[in-house]
PDB file of C-alpha atoms in Angstrom:
ATOM      1  CA  MET A   4       3.649 -33.527  -7.228  1.00 40.00           C
ATOM      2  CA  ARG A   5       0.191 -33.140  -9.097  1.00 37.00           C
ATOM      3  CA  ASP A   6      -2.077 -30.103  -9.266  1.00 39.00           C
ATOM      4  CA  SER A   7      -5.491 -31.537  -8.426  1.00 40.00           C
ATOM      5  CA  ARG A   8      -6.933 -28.915 -10.257  1.00 40.00           C
ATOM      6  CA  SER A   9      -5.907 -29.840 -13.713  1.00 39.00           C
ATOM      7  CA  GLY A  10      -3.898 -32.820 -13.212  1.00 38.00           C
ATOM      8  CA  THR A  11      -0.914 -30.851 -14.777  1.00 35.00           C
ATOM      9  CA  SER A  12       2.234 -30.764 -12.837  1.00 32.00           C
ATOM     10  CA  ALA A  13       3.328 -28.191 -11.008  1.00 35.00           C
ATOM     11  CA  GLN A  14       6.477 -27.526 -12.567  1.00 35.00           C
ATOM     12  CA  CYS A  15       4.287 -26.852 -15.382  1.00 31.00           C
ATOM     13  CA  HIS A  16       2.415 -24.503 -13.600  1.00 31.00           C
ATOM     14  CA  PRO A  17       4.521 -22.094 -11.600  1.00 35.00           C
ATOM     15  CA  GLN A  18       2.142 -18.793 -10.565  1.00 37.00           C
ATOM     16  CA  TYR A  19       0.750 -21.875  -8.230  1.00 34.00           C
ATOM     17  CA  ALA A  20       3.893 -21.892  -6.326  1.00 36.00           C
ATOM     18  CA  SER A  21       5.459 -20.014  -3.983  1.00 40.00           C
ATOM     19  CA  ASP A  22       8.863 -17.795  -5.087  1.00 42.00           C
ATOM     20  CA  GLY A  23       8.931 -20.533  -7.755  1.00 40.00           C
ATOM     21  CA  ASP A  24       8.813 -23.336  -5.647  1.00 43.00           C
ATOM     22  CA  ALA A  25       7.063 -25.517  -7.763  1.00 31.00           C
ATOM     23  CA  SER A  26       6.898 -27.880  -4.569  1.00 37.00           C
ATOM     24  CA  LYS A  27       4.798 -26.308  -2.907  1.00 47.00           C
ATOM     25  CA  PRO A  28       1.962 -27.098  -5.520  1.00 48.00           C
ATOM     26  CA  GLY A  29      -1.092 -24.063  -3.935  1.00 51.00           C
ATOM     27  CA  SER A  30       0.598 -21.765  -1.604  1.00 49.00           C
ATOM     28  CA  ARG A  31       0.774 -19.700  -4.191  1.00 52.00           C
ATOM     29  CA  ALA A  32      -2.750 -19.692  -4.701  1.00 57.00           C
ATOM     30  CA  ALA A  33      -3.008 -19.719  -0.837  1.00 51.00           C
ATOM     31  CA  GLY A  34      -2.271 -15.915  -0.694  1.00 50.00           C
ATOM     32  CA  VAL A  35      -5.131 -14.374  -2.890  1.00 58.00           C
ATOM     33  CA  ALA A  36      -8.437 -17.496  -2.440  1.00 56.00           C
ATOM     34  CA  ALA A  37      -9.558 -14.594   0.388  1.00 53.00           C
ATOM     35  CA  ALA A  38      -9.686 -11.479  -1.895  1.00 62.00           C
ATOM     36  CA  ARG A  39     -10.929 -12.845  -5.022  1.00 71.00           C
ATOM     37  CA  THR A  40     -14.692 -13.362  -3.674  1.00 70.00           C
ATOM     38  CA  ASP A  41     -14.683 -10.261  -1.723  1.00 73.00           C
ATOM     39  CA  ALA A  42     -13.459  -8.380  -4.352  1.00 77.00           C
ATOM     40  CA  VAL A  43     -16.391  -8.780  -7.147  1.00 80.00           C
ATOM     41  CA  LEU A  44     -18.435  -8.010  -3.955  1.00 82.00           C
ATOM     42  CA  LEU A  45     -16.483  -5.186  -2.815  1.00 83.00           C
ATOM     43  CA  ALA A  46     -16.384  -3.858  -6.854  1.00 84.00           C
ATOM     44  CA  THR A  47     -20.183  -3.986  -6.756  1.00 86.00           C
ATOM     45  CA  ILE A  48     -21.164  -2.308  -4.150  1.00 87.00           C
ATOM     46  CA  ASP A  49     -17.962   0.476  -4.691  1.00 84.00           C
ATOM     47  CA  PHE A  50     -19.847   1.188  -8.042  1.00 84.00           C
ATOM     48  CA  ALA A  51     -23.066   1.328  -6.939  1.00 86.00           C
ATOM     49  CA  VAL A  52     -23.211   2.806  -3.998  1.00 86.00           C
ATOM     50  CA  HIS A  53     -19.311   4.673  -3.985  1.00 84.00           C
ATOM     51  CA  ARG A  54     -18.818   2.753  -0.042  1.00 85.00           C
ATOM     52  CA  LEU A  55     -16.822   0.322   1.401  1.00 84.00           C
ATOM     53  CA  PRO A  56     -18.911  -1.917   3.655  1.00 85.00           C
ATOM     54  CA  ASP A  57     -16.680  -2.858   7.553  1.00 84.00           C
ATOM     55  CA  VAL A  58     -18.233  -6.475   7.415  1.00 86.00           C
ATOM     56  CA  VAL A  59     -16.970  -7.300   4.281  1.00 83.00           C
ATOM     57  CA  THR A  60     -13.950  -4.954   3.974  1.00 83.00           C
ATOM     58  CA  LEU A  61     -12.068  -5.895   7.835  1.00 84.00           C
ATOM     59  CA  SER A  62     -13.303  -9.386   7.132  1.00 82.00           C
ATOM     60  CA  LEU A  63     -10.873  -9.673   4.677  1.00 82.00           C
ATOM     61  CA  ALA A  64      -8.119  -8.623   6.321  1.00 82.00           C
ATOM     62  CA  ALA A  65      -8.340 -10.863   8.781  1.00 83.00           C
ATOM     63  CA  SER A  66      -8.907 -13.923   6.330  1.00 81.00           C
ATOM     64  CA  ALA A  67      -5.967 -12.301   4.442  1.00 81.00           C
ATOM     65  CA  PHE A  68      -3.642 -13.242   7.376  1.00 80.00           C
ATOM     66  CA  MET A  69      -5.121 -15.762   8.781  1.00 80.00           C
ATOM     67  CA  LEU A  70      -5.240 -17.747   5.030  1.00 79.00           C
ATOM     68  CA  LEU A  71      -1.743 -16.496   4.485  1.00 79.00           C
ATOM     69  CA  GLY A  72      -0.443 -17.694   8.155  1.00 77.00           C
ATOM     70  CA  GLY A  73      -1.938 -20.647   6.672  1.00 76.00           C
ATOM     71  CA  ALA A  74       0.493 -21.002   3.585  1.00 74.00           C
ATOM     72  CA  VAL A  75       3.127 -20.719   6.006  1.00 73.00           C
ATOM     73  CA  LEU A  76       2.081 -23.408   8.649  1.00 74.00           C
ATOM     74  CA  LEU A  77       0.042 -25.868   6.288  1.00 73.00           C
ATOM     75  CA  LEU A  78       2.050 -25.698   2.986  1.00 65.00           C
ATOM     76  CA  GLU A  79       4.975 -24.516   4.049  1.00 63.00           C
ATOM     77  CA  ALA A  80       5.108 -21.798   1.970  1.00 60.00           C
ATOM     78  CA  GLY A  81       8.232 -18.882   1.335  1.00 61.00           C
ATOM     79  CA  GLY A  82       6.013 -15.882   0.547  1.00 65.00           C
ATOM     80  CA  GLY A  83       7.088 -12.806   2.331  1.00 71.00           C
ATOM     81  CA  TRP A  84       5.869 -13.755   5.789  1.00 75.00           C
ATOM     82  CA  ARG A  85       8.138 -10.780   6.808  1.00 79.00           C
ATOM     83  CA  ILE A  86       7.241  -8.584   4.218  1.00 84.00           C
ATOM     84  CA  ALA A  87       3.201  -9.107   4.182  1.00 84.00           C
ATOM     85  CA  PRO A  88       2.378  -6.960   7.611  1.00 87.00           C
ATOM     86  CA  LEU A  89       4.431  -4.361   6.357  1.00 90.00           C
ATOM     87  CA  GLY A  90       3.273  -4.186   3.647  1.00 89.00           C
ATOM     88  CA  SER A  91       0.051  -3.980   5.041  1.00 89.00           C
ATOM     89  CA  LEU A  92       0.670  -1.091   7.853  1.00 91.00           C
ATOM     90  CA  THR A  93       3.129   0.884   4.697  1.00 92.00           C
ATOM     91  CA  LEU A  94      -0.663   0.202   2.474  1.00 90.00           C
ATOM     92  CA  GLY A  95      -3.112   1.225   5.070  1.00 91.00           C
ATOM     93  CA  ALA A  96      -0.782   4.341   6.283  1.00 94.00           C
ATOM     94  CA  GLY A  97      -0.444   5.577   2.426  1.00 90.00           C
ATOM     95  CA  TYR A  98      -4.239   5.404   1.926  1.00 89.00           C
ATOM     96  CA  PHE A  99      -4.325   7.120   5.789  1.00 94.00           C
ATOM     97  CA  VAL A 100      -2.095  10.520   4.353  1.00 93.00           C
ATOM     98  CA  LEU A 101      -5.058  10.346   1.445  1.00 87.00           C
ATOM     99  CA  PHE A 102      -7.828  10.493   3.255  1.00 90.00           C
ATOM    100  CA  LEU A 103      -6.283  12.867   5.471  1.00 93.00           C
ATOM    101  CA  ILE A 104      -5.859  15.530   2.352  1.00 91.00           C
ATOM    102  CA  ASP A 105      -9.008  14.956   0.668  1.00 83.00           C
ATOM    103  CA  PRO A 106     -11.456  12.682   2.399  1.00 83.00           C
ATOM    104  CA  ARG A 107     -13.875  13.025   0.148  1.00 79.00           C
ATOM    105  CA  GLY A 108     -11.944  12.037  -2.878  1.00 76.00           C
ATOM    106  CA  PHE A 109     -10.588   9.500  -1.386  1.00 79.00           C
ATOM    107  CA  GLY A 110     -12.820   7.747   1.557  1.00 83.00           C
ATOM    108  CA  PHE A 111     -12.116   5.795   4.678  1.00 90.00           C
ATOM    109  CA  GLY A 112     -13.713   3.004   3.093  1.00 87.00           C
ATOM    110  CA  HIS A 113     -10.418   2.629   1.334  1.00 86.00           C
ATOM    111  CA  VAL A 114      -8.254   2.979   4.095  1.00 89.00           C
ATOM    112  CA  LYS A 115      -9.802  -0.110   5.974  1.00 89.00           C
ATOM    113  CA  PHE A 116      -9.665  -1.817   2.067  1.00 88.00           C
ATOM    114  CA  ALA A 117      -5.721  -1.007   2.810  1.00 88.00           C
ATOM    115  CA  PRO A 118      -4.711  -3.640   5.070  1.00 89.00           C
ATOM    116  CA  ALA A 119      -5.562  -6.556   3.254  1.00 87.00           C
ATOM    117  CA  LEU A 120      -4.479  -5.654  -0.018  1.00 86.00           C
ATOM    118  CA  GLY A 121      -0.972  -4.402   1.671  1.00 88.00           C
ATOM    119  CA  ALA A 122      -1.072  -8.434   3.085  1.00 86.00           C
ATOM    120  CA  VAL A 123      -1.891 -10.212   0.287  1.00 84.00           C
ATOM    121  CA  LEU A 124       1.056  -7.808  -2.331  1.00 86.00           C
ATOM    122  CA  GLY A 125       3.600  -7.862   0.446  1.00 86.00           C
ATOM    123  CA  TRP A 126       3.502 -10.914   0.224  1.00 83.00           C
ATOM    124  CA  TYR A 127       4.928 -11.126  -2.877  1.00 82.00           C
ATOM    125  CA  GLY A 128       7.456  -8.114  -2.195  1.00 84.00           C
ATOM    126  CA  TRP A 129       8.048  -4.984  -2.522  1.00 87.00           C
ATOM    127  CA  GLY A 130       7.811  -4.267  -5.990  1.00 86.00           C
ATOM    128  CA  ILE A 131       4.398  -6.073  -6.311  1.00 85.00           C
ATOM    129  CA  LEU A 132       3.332  -3.943  -3.601  1.00 87.00           C
ATOM    130  CA  LEU A 133       3.845  -0.445  -5.779  1.00 86.00           C
ATOM    131  CA  ILE A 134       2.456  -2.008  -8.927  1.00 84.00           C
ATOM    132  CA  GLY A 135      -0.500  -2.477  -6.672  1.00 81.00           C
ATOM    133  CA  THR A 136       0.020   0.907  -4.534  1.00 78.00           C
ATOM    134  CA  PHE A 137      -0.279   2.693  -7.934  1.00 77.00           C
ATOM    135  CA  ALA A 138      -3.189   1.168  -9.107  1.00 71.00           C
ATOM    136  CA  TYR A 139      -5.183   4.696  -8.264  1.00 69.00           C
ATOM    137  CA  PHE A 140      -3.981   5.675 -11.952  1.00 79.00           C
ATOM    138  CA  PHE A 141      -6.225   3.301 -13.333  1.00 81.00           C
ATOM    139  CA  GLY A 142      -8.842   5.289 -11.360  1.00 80.00           C
ATOM    140  CA  ALA A 143      -7.922   7.951 -13.483  1.00 81.00           C
ATOM    141  CA  LEU A 144      -7.966   7.175 -16.656  1.00 86.00           C
ATOM    142  CA  TYR A 145     -11.516   6.409 -15.853  1.00 85.00           C
ATOM    143  CA  GLY A 146     -12.677   9.489 -14.395  1.00 83.00           C
ATOM    144  CA  GLY A 147     -10.692  11.204 -17.551  1.00 86.00           C
ATOM    145  CA  GLY A 148     -12.310   9.774 -19.422  1.00 89.00           C
ATOM    146  CA  LEU A 149     -15.665  10.485 -18.436  1.00 88.00           C
ATOM    147  CA  ILE A 150     -14.573  14.023 -18.319  1.00 87.00           C
ATOM    148  CA  LEU A 151     -13.710  13.321 -21.666  1.00 90.00           C
ATOM    149  CA  ALA A 152     -16.879  12.088 -22.611  1.00 89.00           C
ATOM    150  CA  ARG A 153     -19.296  14.675 -20.957  1.00 86.00           C
ATOM    151  CA  ARG A 154     -20.903  12.356 -18.305  1.00 83.00           C
ATOM    152  CA  ALA A 155     -18.635  13.242 -15.415  1.00 80.00           C
ATOM    153  CA  GLY A 156     -16.913  17.050 -14.786  1.00 79.00           C
ATOM    154  CA  ARG A 157     -13.892  17.302 -12.125  1.00 75.00           C
ATOM    155  CA  LYS A 158     -16.293  17.691  -9.119  1.00 76.00           C
ATOM    156  CA  SER A 159     -17.671  14.079  -9.599  1.00 78.00           C
ATOM    157  CA  ALA A 160     -16.886  11.359  -7.189  1.00 77.00           C
ATOM    158  CA  ILE A 161     -15.715   8.388  -8.930  1.00 79.00           C
ATOM    159  CA  PRO A 162     -15.298   4.185  -7.350  1.00 80.00           C
ATOM    160  CA  PHE A 163     -12.025   4.161  -6.352  1.00 80.00           C
ATOM    161  CA  GLY A 164     -12.272   0.318  -4.700  1.00 80.00           C
ATOM    162  CA  PRO A 165     -12.281  -1.510  -8.263  1.00 83.00           C
ATOM    163  CA  PHE A 166     -10.072   0.247  -9.199  1.00 83.00           C
ATOM    164  CA  LEU A 167      -7.738  -0.839  -6.070  1.00 82.00           C
ATOM    165  CA  ILE A 168      -8.414  -4.535  -7.099  1.00 81.00           C
ATOM    166  CA  ALA A 169      -7.729  -4.449 -10.533  1.00 81.00           C
ATOM    167  CA  GLY A 170      -3.771  -2.616  -9.274  1.00 80.00           C
ATOM    168  CA  ALA A 171      -4.211  -5.863  -6.791  1.00 78.00           C
ATOM    169  CA  PHE A 172      -4.690  -7.904  -9.651  1.00 77.00           C
ATOM    170  CA  ALA A 173      -2.371  -6.407 -11.683  1.00 76.00           C
ATOM    171  CA  GLY A 174       0.539  -6.553  -9.170  1.00 71.00           C
ATOM    172  CA  TYR A 175      -0.608  -9.919  -9.278  1.00 66.00           C
ATOM    173  CA  SER A 176      -0.133 -11.135 -12.237  1.00 65.00           C
TER     174      SER A 176
END
């Protein structure tokens, strides 16, 4: 099968196939299609105002499930359709616990963002979900760098949304 984006076969680009099945080009990209634009928007907003707006986070969760379901139905993609909802619930519950521990340090916008991240990362399996889950380490490194540079203190707020997104993309790639 030909890949319409580059004119080369899907066998040469396994990142476009699901579960290593090169006969279904585009199925892997379908799971992440909604996340790219919204991720840039969310990261920009979170850096600017330290908020993840409901209109973006909740619509991203809905569109992620619709696109993953569409990939299963239309592209006959393998993926982890059974793991995606479990990943969504697992990541959502984990972020909710972090929110309960320190509501000022981990906002509820991150909790509402978790179902979309969990679904997309869960699509690729538990290992990828685990890598994406520890994204807050990126934020910790950023915060530590700000403290060392004396641009922030221990109680300074930093936006975690961009680092959650970075972790998701690190897990995906």
